[in-house]
CSV table of C-alpha atoms in Angstrom, one decimal:
chain,number,residue,atom,x,y,z
A,1,MET,CA,-4.4,26.8,-4.3
A,2,SER,CA,-7.8,28.5,-4.2
A,3,ASN,CA,-11.1,28.6,-2.3
A,4,SER,CA,-14.6,27.4,-3.0
A,5,LEU,CA,-15.2,30.3,-5.4
A,6,ALA,CA,-12.7,28.9,-7.9
A,7,ILE,CA,-15.3,27.1,-10.1
A,8,ALA,CA,-17.6,30.1,-10.4
A,9,THR,CA,-14.5,32.3,-11.1
A,10,VAL,CA,-13.4,30.1,-14.0
A,11,THR,CA,-16.9,30.2,-15.5
A,12,ALA,CA,-17.0,34.0,-15.2
A,13,ALA,CA,-13.6,34.4,-16.8
A,14,LEU,CA,-14.5,32.0,-19.6
A,15,ARG,CA,-17.6,34.1,-20.3
A,16,GLN,CA,-15.5,37.2,-20.6
A,17,ILE,CA,-13.1,35.5,-23.1
A,18,THR,CA,-16.1,34.2,-25.1
A,19,HIS,CA,-17.9,37.5,-25.0
A,20,HIS,CA,-14.8,39.4,-26.4
A,21,ALA,CA,-14.5,36.8,-29.2
A,22,VAL,CA,-18.1,36.7,-30.4
A,23,SER,CA,-18.6,40.5,-30.2
A,24,SER,CA,-15.6,40.9,-32.5
A,25,ALA,CA,-17.1,38.5,-35.0
A,26,VAL,CA,-20.8,39.6,-34.9
A,27,SER,CA,-22.0,43.0,-34.0
A,28,GLY,CA,-24.1,43.0,-30.9
A,29,ALA,CA,-23.3,39.4,-30.0
A,30,GLU,CA,-23.0,38.5,-26.3
A,31,ALA,CA,-22.1,35.6,-24.1
A,32,LEU,CA,-24.5,34.4,-21.4
A,33,ILE,CA,-24.0,31.9,-18.5
A,34,GLU,CA,-27.1,29.7,-18.8
A,35,ARG,CA,-28.3,26.3,-20.0
A,36,PRO,CA,-29.3,25.9,-23.7
A,37,LEU,CA,-32.8,27.2,-24.4
A,38,SER,CA,-35.9,24.9,-24.6
A,39,SER,CA,-37.2,27.2,-27.3
A,40,ILE,CA,-35.7,29.9,-29.6
A,41,SER,CA,-37.8,33.0,-29.8
A,42,ASP,CA,-35.5,35.3,-31.8
A,43,ASP,CA,-32.3,35.3,-33.8
A,44,ASP,CA,-30.3,37.5,-31.5
A,45,PRO,CA,-26.6,36.4,-31.7
A,46,ARG,CA,-25.7,34.8,-28.5
A,47,VAL,CA,-23.5,32.0,-27.1
A,48,ARG,CA,-24.7,30.2,-24.0
A,49,LEU,CA,-22.0,28.9,-21.7
A,50,PHE,CA,-23.0,26.0,-19.5
A,51,LEU,CA,-20.9,23.9,-17.0
A,52,TYR,CA,-22.4,20.5,-17.5
A,53,GLN,CA,-19.9,18.2,-15.7
A,54,VAL,CA,-17.1,18.3,-13.0
A,55,THR,CA,-14.7,15.4,-12.8
A,56,PRO,CA,-11.7,14.6,-10.6
A,57,ASN,CA,-8.3,15.4,-12.2
A,58,ALA,CA,-6.6,12.1,-12.9
A,59,ALA,CA,-3.1,13.4,-12.4
A,60,LEU,CA,-3.5,15.3,-9.2
A,61,ARG,CA,-6.6,13.7,-7.5
A,62,ASN,CA,-4.4,11.9,-4.9
A,63,ASP,CA,-1.6,14.4,-4.7
A,64,ASP,CA,-2.7,15.6,-1.2
A,65,LEU,CA,-2.7,12.1,0.4
A,66,PRO,CA,-2.3,11.3,3.2
A,67,THR,CA,-4.3,14.1,4.7
A,68,ARG,CA,-4.9,12.6,8.1
A,69,ALA,CA,-3.0,10.5,10.6
A,70,ALA,CA,-4.3,7.2,12.0
A,71,SER,CA,-5.8,9.1,15.0
A,72,GLY,CA,-7.8,11.3,12.6
A,73,SER,CA,-5.8,14.4,13.2
A,74,LEU,CA,-5.1,16.6,10.1
A,75,MET,CA,-1.6,16.2,8.7
A,76,LYS,CA,-2.0,18.1,5.4
A,77,ARG,CA,-4.6,20.5,4.1
A,78,PRO,CA,-6.9,18.5,1.8
A,79,THR,CA,-7.1,19.7,-1.8
A,80,ALA,CA,-9.7,18.7,-4.4
A,81,ALA,CA,-8.3,18.6,-8.0
A,82,LEU,CA,-11.0,19.1,-10.6
A,83,ASP,CA,-11.6,19.3,-14.3
A,84,LEU,CA,-14.5,21.5,-15.6
A,85,HIS,CA,-16.4,20.5,-18.7
A,86,TYR,CA,-18.2,23.3,-20.5
A,87,LEU,CA,-20.7,23.4,-23.4
A,88,LEU,CA,-20.8,26.4,-25.6
A,89,ALA,CA,-24.0,26.6,-27.7
A,90,PHE,CA,-24.2,29.3,-30.4
A,91,TYR,CA,-27.4,31.0,-31.5
A,92,GLY,CA,-28.1,33.6,-34.2
A,93,ASN,CA,-29.3,34.1,-37.7
A,94,GLU,CA,-28.4,31.0,-39.7
A,95,SER,CA,-28.9,32.7,-43.0
A,96,ASP,CA,-26.2,35.2,-42.0
A,97,LEU,CA,-24.0,32.4,-40.7
A,98,GLU,CA,-23.8,34.1,-37.3
A,99,PRO,CA,-23.4,30.9,-35.2
A,100,GLN,CA,-20.6,29.7,-37.4
A,101,ARG,CA,-18.8,33.1,-37.3
A,102,MET,CA,-19.1,33.2,-33.5
A,103,LEU,CA,-17.8,29.6,-33.2
A,104,GLY,CA,-14.8,30.4,-35.3
A,105,ALA,CA,-13.9,33.4,-33.3
A,106,VAL,CA,-14.2,31.5,-30.0
A,107,ILE,CA,-12.0,28.6,-31.3
A,108,ARG,CA,-9.5,31.2,-32.6
A,109,ASP,CA,-9.1,33.0,-29.3
A,110,LEU,CA,-9.0,29.9,-27.1
A,111,HIS,CA,-6.5,28.2,-29.4
A,112,ALA,CA,-4.3,31.3,-29.4
A,113,GLN,CA,-4.4,31.7,-25.6
A,114,PRO,CA,-5.6,28.5,-23.9
A,115,VAL,CA,-4.2,29.6,-20.5
A,116,LEU,CA,-6.5,31.6,-18.3
A,117,LEU,CA,-4.3,34.6,-17.5
A,118,ARG,CA,-4.3,36.1,-14.0
A,119,GLN,CA,-5.4,39.5,-15.2
A,120,VAL,CA,-8.4,38.0,-16.9
A,121,ILE,CA,-9.3,36.3,-13.6
A,122,VAL,CA,-9.0,39.6,-11.8
A,123,ASN,CA,-11.2,41.4,-14.3
A,124,ALA,CA,-13.8,38.7,-14.1
A,125,ILE,CA,-13.9,39.0,-10.3
A,126,THR,CA,-14.3,42.8,-10.3
A,127,SER,CA,-16.8,42.9,-13.2
A,128,ASP,CA,-19.2,40.6,-11.4
A,129,GLY,CA,-19.7,42.9,-8.4
A,130,SER,CA,-19.8,41.3,-5.0
A,131,LEU,CA,-20.6,37.8,-6.3
A,132,LEU,CA,-17.0,36.7,-6.5
A,133,THR,CA,-15.5,38.9,-3.8
A,134,GLY,CA,-13.0,36.8,-1.8
A,135,SER,CA,-12.0,34.6,-4.7
A,136,ASN,CA,-8.2,33.9,-4.8
A,137,LEU,CA,-8.0,31.9,-8.0
A,138,ALA,CA,-5.7,34.6,-9.5
A,139,GLU,CA,-3.1,33.6,-6.8
A,140,ALA,CA,-3.2,29.9,-7.5
A,141,PHE,CA,0.1,28.4,-8.8
A,142,GLU,CA,-1.7,26.1,-11.2
A,143,GLN,CA,-3.0,28.1,-14.1
A,144,ILE,CA,-6.3,27.0,-15.8
A,145,LYS,CA,-5.9,25.7,-19.4
A,146,PHE,CA,-8.8,25.2,-21.8
A,147,THR,CA,-8.7,22.4,-24.4
A,148,PRO,CA,-11.4,21.4,-26.9
A,149,LEU,CA,-13.1,18.0,-26.3
A,150,SER,CA,-13.6,15.7,-29.2
A,151,LEU,CA,-17.1,14.4,-28.7
A,152,SER,CA,-18.5,11.7,-31.0
A,153,LEU,CA,-21.9,12.1,-32.5
A,154,GLU,CA,-23.2,9.6,-29.9
A,155,GLU,CA,-21.7,11.5,-27.0
A,156,LEU,CA,-23.0,14.8,-28.3
A,157,SER,CA,-26.5,13.4,-28.7
A,158,LYS,CA,-26.5,12.0,-25.2
A,159,LEU,CA,-25.2,15.4,-23.8
A,160,TRP,CA,-28.0,17.3,-25.5
A,161,SER,CA,-30.6,14.8,-24.4
A,162,VAL,CA,-30.2,15.9,-20.8
A,163,PHE,CA,-31.5,19.4,-21.8
A,164,PHE,CA,-35.2,18.6,-21.7
A,165,GLN,CA,-36.9,19.6,-25.0
A,166,ALA,CA,-34.0,21.9,-25.9
A,167,PRO,CA,-33.5,21.8,-29.7
A,168,TYR,CA,-30.0,21.2,-30.9
A,169,ALA,CA,-27.8,24.2,-31.6
A,170,LEU,CA,-24.3,24.5,-33.0
A,171,SER,CA,-22.1,23.7,-30.1
A,172,VAL,CA,-18.6,22.9,-28.9
A,173,ALA,CA,-17.3,21.4,-25.6
A,174,TYR,CA,-14.2,22.6,-23.7
A,175,GLN,CA,-12.4,21.3,-20.7
A,176,GLY,CA,-10.8,23.6,-18.1
A,177,THR,CA,-8.0,22.0,-16.1
A,178,VAL,CA,-6.9,21.9,-13.3
A,179,VAL,CA,-8.8,23.7,-10.6
A,180,LEU,CA,-7.4,23.1,-7.1
A,181,ILE,CA,-9.8,23.8,-4.2
A,182,ASP,CA,-8.3,24.0,-0.7
A,183,SER,CA,-10.1,22.9,2.5
A,184,GLU,CA,-10.7,25.6,5.1
A,185,GLU,CA,-9.0,23.5,7.7
A,186,ASN,CA,-5.4,24.3,8.5
A,187,ALA,CA,-2.9,21.6,9.4
A,188,PRO,CA,-0.6,22.2,12.4
A,189,LEU,CA,2.8,23.5,11.5
A,190,ALA,CA,5.7,21.1,12.0
A,191,ALA,CA,8.1,22.0,14.8
A,192,PRO,CA,11.5,23.3,13.7
A,193,VAL,CA,14.5,20.9,13.4
A,194,LEU,CA,16.8,21.5,16.3
A,195,ARG,CA,19.4,18.7,15.5
A,196,ARG,CA,20.1,16.8,12.3
A,197,GLY,CA,21.0,13.4,13.6
A,198,GLU,CA,23.7,12.3,16.0
A,199,ALA,CA,26.0,15.2,16.9
A,200,ASP,CA,24.1,17.4,14.4
A,201,ARG,CA,26.1,15.9,11.5
A,202,GLY,CA,23.2,15.9,9.0
A,203,VAL,CA,22.6,13.3,6.4
A,204,ASN,CA,25.1,10.5,6.1
A,205,LEU,CA,26.0,9.6,2.6
A,206,ALA,CA,27.0,5.9,2.4
A,207,LEU,CA,28.3,4.7,-0.9
A,208,GLY,CA,28.4,1.2,-2.1
A,209,PRO,CA,25.9,-1.6,-2.4
A,210,PHE,CA,23.5,-2.4,0.4
A,211,PRO,CA,23.3,-5.9,2.0
A,212,ALA,CA,20.7,-8.1,0.3
A,213,LEU,CA,19.2,-11.4,1.6
A,214,GLU,CA,18.2,-13.8,-1.1
A,215,SER,CA,17.4,-17.1,0.7
A,216,PHE,CA,18.2,-19.3,3.7
A,217,HIS,CA,19.2,-22.9,4.4
A,218,ILE,CA,18.4,-24.8,7.5
A,219,GLY,CA,20.2,-28.0,8.3
A,220,ALA,CA,21.8,-30.2,11.0
A,221,PRO,CA,25.1,-29.2,12.6
A,222,GLU,CA,26.5,-32.6,11.5
A,223,ASP,CA,26.0,-31.7,7.8
A,224,GLU,CA,27.9,-28.4,7.9
A,225,GLY,CA,30.6,-28.3,5.2
A,226,TRP,CA,29.3,-31.3,3.3
A,227,ARG,CA,29.0,-30.7,-0.5
A,228,PRO,CA,26.7,-30.8,-2.3
A,229,ARG,CA,24.7,-29.1,0.5
A,230,GLN,CA,21.8,-31.2,1.8
A,231,PRO,CA,18.2,-30.0,1.1
A,232,SER,CA,17.0,-27.4,3.5
A,233,TYR,CA,14.6,-28.2,6.3
A,234,PRO,CA,11.2,-26.4,5.7
A,235,SER,CA,11.5,-24.6,9.1
A,236,ALA,CA,14.1,-23.9,11.8
A,237,GLN,CA,14.1,-25.8,15.1
A,238,LEU,CA,16.1,-25.8,18.2
A,239,GLY,CA,19.4,-27.6,17.4
A,240,THR,CA,19.5,-26.6,13.8
A,241,VAL,CA,21.9,-24.3,11.9
A,242,LEU,CA,20.5,-21.3,9.9
A,243,THR,CA,22.6,-20.1,6.9
A,244,LEU,CA,21.5,-16.8,5.4
A,245,ILE,CA,22.5,-16.4,1.8
A,246,GLY,CA,22.8,-13.1,0.0
A,247,ARG,CA,25.2,-10.4,-1.3
A,248,ASN,CA,27.3,-7.8,0.5
A,249,LEU,CA,26.9,-9.4,3.9
A,250,GLY,CA,30.4,-8.7,5.1
A,251,GLY,CA,31.4,-5.9,7.5
A,252,GLU,CA,33.2,-4.9,10.7
A,253,THR,CA,30.2,-5.8,12.8
A,254,VAL,CA,27.5,-8.1,11.5
A,255,SER,CA,24.4,-9.0,13.5
A,256,VAL,CA,21.1,-10.7,12.7
A,257,ARG,CA,17.8,-9.4,14.0
A,258,PHE,CA,14.9,-11.8,14.6
A,259,HIS,CA,11.5,-10.3,15.1
A,260,HIS,CA,8.6,-12.6,16.0
A,261,ILE,CA,5.5,-11.4,14.1
A,262,LYS,CA,2.9,-12.7,16.5
A,263,LEU,CA,4.6,-12.0,19.8
A,264,GLY,CA,6.3,-8.7,18.8
A,265,VAL,CA,9.5,-9.9,20.5
A,266,THR,CA,12.9,-8.9,18.9
A,267,ARG,CA,16.3,-10.4,19.6
A,268,THR,CA,19.6,-9.6,17.9
A,269,ILE,CA,22.5,-12.0,17.6
A,270,VAL,CA,26.0,-10.8,16.8
A,271,VAL,CA,27.7,-13.1,14.2
A,272,ALA,CA,31.1,-14.4,15.1
A,273,GLN,CA,34.0,-13.5,12.7
A,274,ASN,CA,34.5,-17.1,11.5
A,275,ASP,CA,30.7,-17.5,10.8
A,276,LYS,CA,30.4,-14.8,8.1
A,277,THR,CA,31.5,-14.2,4.6
A,278,ALA,CA,30.3,-11.7,1.9
A,279,THR,CA,27.7,-14.1,0.8
A,280,GLU,CA,26.8,-16.3,3.8
A,281,ILE,CA,26.1,-16.0,7.5
A,282,LYS,CA,25.8,-19.0,9.8
A,283,ILE,CA,23.8,-18.9,13.1
A,284,GLY,CA,23.3,-21.9,15.4
A,285,ILE,CA,19.8,-21.9,16.8
A,286,GLY,CA,19.9,-23.2,20.3
A,287,ILE,CA,22.6,-25.7,19.5
A,288,GLY,CA,23.2,-26.3,23.2
A,289,ASP,CA,19.5,-27.2,23.6
A,290,ASP,CA,19.5,-25.6,27.1
A,291,ALA,CA,16.9,-23.8,29.1
A,292,ALA,CA,18.1,-20.4,27.9
A,293,ALA,CA,17.6,-21.4,24.3
A,294,ARG,CA,14.2,-22.8,24.9
A,295,ALA,CA,13.1,-19.6,26.6
A,296,ALA,CA,14.7,-17.3,24.0
A,297,TRP,CA,13.0,-18.8,21.0
A,298,ALA,CA,9.3,-19.4,20.1
A,299,ALA,CA,7.5,-21.2,17.4
A,300,GLY,CA,5.8,-19.2,14.7
A,301,PHE,CA,7.1,-16.8,12.0
A,302,TYR,CA,10.1,-14.5,12.4
A,303,ILE,CA,11.2,-11.6,10.2
A,304,VAL,CA,15.0,-11.8,9.7
A,305,THR,CA,17.1,-8.7,8.9
A,306,VAL,CA,20.9,-8.5,8.6
A,307,LEU,CA,22.5,-5.4,10.2
A,308,ILE,CA,26.0,-4.4,9.0
A,309,GLU,CA,28.1,-1.7,10.5
A,310,ASN,CA,31.2,-0.2,8.9
A,311,GLY,CA,33.0,2.8,10.3
A,312,GLY,CA,30.1,3.5,12.6
A,313,HIS,CA,27.5,3.6,9.8
A,314,PRO,CA,24.8,0.9,10.1
A,315,ARG,CA,23.0,-0.6,7.2
A,316,ALA,CA,20.1,-2.9,7.1
A,317,SER,CA,19.3,-5.6,4.5
A,318,ASN,CA,15.9,-6.5,3.2
A,319,GLN,CA,13.7,-8.8,5.3
A,320,LEU,CA,13.0,-12.5,4.9
A,321,PRO,CA,10.2,-14.5,6.6
A,322,LEU,CA,11.6,-17.5,8.6
A,323,PRO,CA,9.2,-20.2,9.9
A,324,PHE,CA,10.2,-21.7,13.3
A,325,SER,CA,8.6,-24.9,14.3
A,326,SER,CA,8.3,-26.7,17.6
A,327,ARG,CA,9.9,-30.1,18.3
A,328,ILE,CA,7.8,-32.9,19.8
A,329,SER,CA,9.8,-34.8,22.4
A,330,GLY,CA,7.1,-37.2,23.6
A,331,ILE,CA,3.5,-38.3,23.3
A,332,ALA,CA,1.9,-39.7,26.5
A,333,PRO,CA,0.0,-43.0,25.9
A,334,SER,CA,-3.4,-42.3,24.5
A,335,VAL,CA,-6.3,-42.7,27.0
A,336,ARG,CA,-9.6,-43.6,25.4
A,337,ALA,CA,-12.8,-42.7,27.1
A,338,GLY,CA,-15.7,-44.1,25.1
A,339,ARG,CA,-15.1,-43.0,21.6
A,340,ASP,CA,-12.8,-40.1,22.6
A,341,VAL,CA,-9.1,-40.2,23.0
A,342,THR,CA,-6.9,-37.8,25.1
A,343,LEU,CA,-3.3,-37.2,24.0
A,344,THR,CA,-0.7,-35.2,26.0
A,345,ILE,CA,2.1,-33.7,23.8
A,346,THR,CA,5.5,-32.6,25.2
A,347,PHE,CA,7.5,-30.3,23.1
A,348,ASP,CA,10.0,-27.4,23.0
A,349,PRO,CA,10.3,-24.4,22.9
A,350,GLU,CA,7.4,-23.5,25.2
A,351,VAL,CA,4.2,-22.1,23.7
A,352,ARG,CA,3.3,-18.5,24.8
A,353,SER,CA,0.0,-17.5,26.2
A,354,THR,CA,-1.1,-15.5,23.1
A,355,GLN,CA,-0.2,-18.2,20.6
A,356,ARG,CA,-2.6,-20.6,18.9
A,357,ALA,CA,-1.8,-24.3,19.2
A,358,SER,CA,-3.4,-27.3,17.5
A,359,LEU,CA,-2.7,-30.9,16.7
A,360,ILE,CA,-2.8,-32.3,13.1
A,361,ILE,CA,-3.6,-36.0,12.8
A,362,MET,CA,-4.5,-37.4,9.4
A,363,ASP,CA,-7.2,-35.0,8.0
A,364,ARG,CA,-8.2,-33.5,11.3
A,365,GLU,CA,-7.0,-30.4,13.3
A,366,ILE,CA,-7.7,-30.4,17.0
A,367,GLU,CA,-7.4,-27.3,19.1
A,368,ALA,CA,-5.6,-27.5,22.5
A,369,GLU,CA,-8.0,-28.5,25.3
A,370,ASP,CA,-6.3,-26.5,28.0
A,371,PRO,CA,-6.1,-22.7,28.0
A,372,VAL,CA,-2.8,-21.9,26.3
A,373,THR,CA,-0.3,-20.7,28.8
A,374,GLU,CA,3.5,-20.6,28.8
A,375,THR,CA,4.1,-24.4,28.9
A,376,GLY,CA,5.9,-27.2,27.1
A,377,GLU,CA,3.0,-29.6,27.5
A,378,LEU,CA,-0.5,-29.5,25.9
A,379,ARG,CA,-3.5,-31.8,26.1
A,380,PHE,CA,-5.7,-32.7,23.1
A,381,ILE,CA,-9.0,-34.5,23.0
A,382,ILE,CA,-9.7,-36.4,19.8
A,383,GLU,CA,-13.5,-36.8,19.6
A,384,ASP,CA,-14.8,-39.9,17.9
A,385,ALA,CA,-11.2,-41.0,17.4
A,386,PRO,CA,-10.6,-43.5,14.6
A,387,THR,CA,-8.4,-46.6,15.0
A,388,VAL,CA,-5.0,-45.9,13.5
A,389,THR,CA,-1.5,-47.5,13.6
A,390,ASP,CA,1.7,-45.4,13.5
A,391,ALA,CA,-0.1,-42.3,12.4
A,392,ILE,CA,2.0,-39.2,12.0
A,393,VAL,CA,1.0,-36.2,14.1
A,394,ARG,CA,2.1,-32.6,13.8
A,395,LEU,CA,2.0,-29.8,16.4
A,396,ARG,CA,1.0,-26.6,14.7
A,397,ILE,CA,1.7,-23.3,16.5
A,398,ASP,CA,0.9,-20.0,14.9
A,399,GLY,CA,0.6,-21.7,11.5
A,400,VAL,CA,4.0,-23.5,11.6
A,401,ASP,CA,4.0,-27.3,11.8
A,402,SER,CA,6.5,-29.4,13.6
A,403,LEU,CA,8.8,-31.5,11.4
A,404,PRO,CA,7.7,-35.2,11.4
A,405,PHE,CA,11.2,-36.5,10.5
A,406,ARG,CA,14.6,-36.6,12.1
A,407,ARG,CA,18.1,-37.2,11.0
A,408,GLN,CA,19.6,-40.6,11.7
A,409,PRO,CA,22.9,-40.5,13.6
A,410,GLY,CA,26.0,-40.8,11.5
A,411,PRO,CA,28.3,-39.0,9.1
A,412,PRO,CA,26.9,-37.1,6.1
A,413,PRO,CA,25.2,-37.4,3.8
A,414,ALA,CA,22.2,-37.3,6.0
A,415,ARG,CA,19.5,-39.9,6.0
A,416,MET,CA,16.0,-38.9,7.1
A,417,VAL,CA,13.5,-41.2,8.8
A,418,PHE,CA,10.0,-40.5,10.4
A,419,ASP,CA,10.3,-39.5,14.0
A,420,GLU,CA,9.0,-42.1,16.3
A,421,ASN,CA,8.2,-39.4,18.8
A,422,GLN,CA,5.5,-38.2,16.3
A,423,LYS,CA,3.7,-41.4,15.7
A,424,ILE,CA,0.7,-42.7,17.6
A,425,THR,CA,-1.4,-45.8,17.6
A,426,ILE,CA,-5.1,-45.7,18.6
A,427,LEU,CA,-6.8,-49.0,19.3
């Protein structure tokens, strides 16, 4: 890495290389660091070196990221990776072919030694007096390399057009890459490692395939074991059975972690021995439908992860999103006040205070009237309510709708009908 003097140091070093090349080709020739002339007063042999563009290096421009933490504190010293674009314009007596002779000498030397040697950099720093004192480019681990740029006639004409009233001269463009410039800020040093994991045992190497979740199936307990398997419910509910399907799901201890995205609540269920195989894991969600189950679960989206432990070494599977819907148990008779109708919906599990609840009826979505608290009952006011008969309603909590159907009692295969608890009639 190098400091802010790196660009000027590269230019000075390139001037030395160019000066040595042209002076060997034409007696008395010299290299100057300046823009092309607006007028030519003499035929003195000279090459004018001009840095006309600086661009980010495509390969290393993001190599230092991230440089700062979320708090804004410095994590890593920022480094700018740059490419330098130079134009070399050759002047001299055209009848003696001096510009062409100098151009050939420069191309010869830069092709033979395209890498900017550290000794050349040191010589450039010392020869320019105090201008480049403090430059540490010679200590950078990335050495600068010069490559010729193939500019089309259009690109070359556009480049020369930026030099106001400067007549065209024989020229060639080179790119110097890569220049790394460090920030002057120093990142705090990391604390030394005192212990490598539990009991200072270092890295655990666990061979074999990792558990992988591919899909899930949600169904009624009455349909378990029936083949072909019934279609999956679109979301889990209290009283349903969740089957996780994947690969390498067997182990000494298998548990499933449910993390509610909105509430940030995590619960882990240990899978019974007879409910797991290498490809499937079965979990009954509140099968008992008791108060504990209603308090443990919440509608919304869960992130599901399978945790497998063999020989004291835990492994985690990939994650699957699981929608969990509320279940409407009753709708109080609608009360019409003028053109508005009030509905009271009873459901489980309870909605939490930070959750968003709304009622879907036909093409309308009505927000809950009462402030949302931890309750299993919500009131909705349908303004300018239409007259409907046996209209299906859905309770939407955190983006997951209640299921408007239910399974009829009886042996499998299951037969689904619309749930009478989710129908309303407004007169």
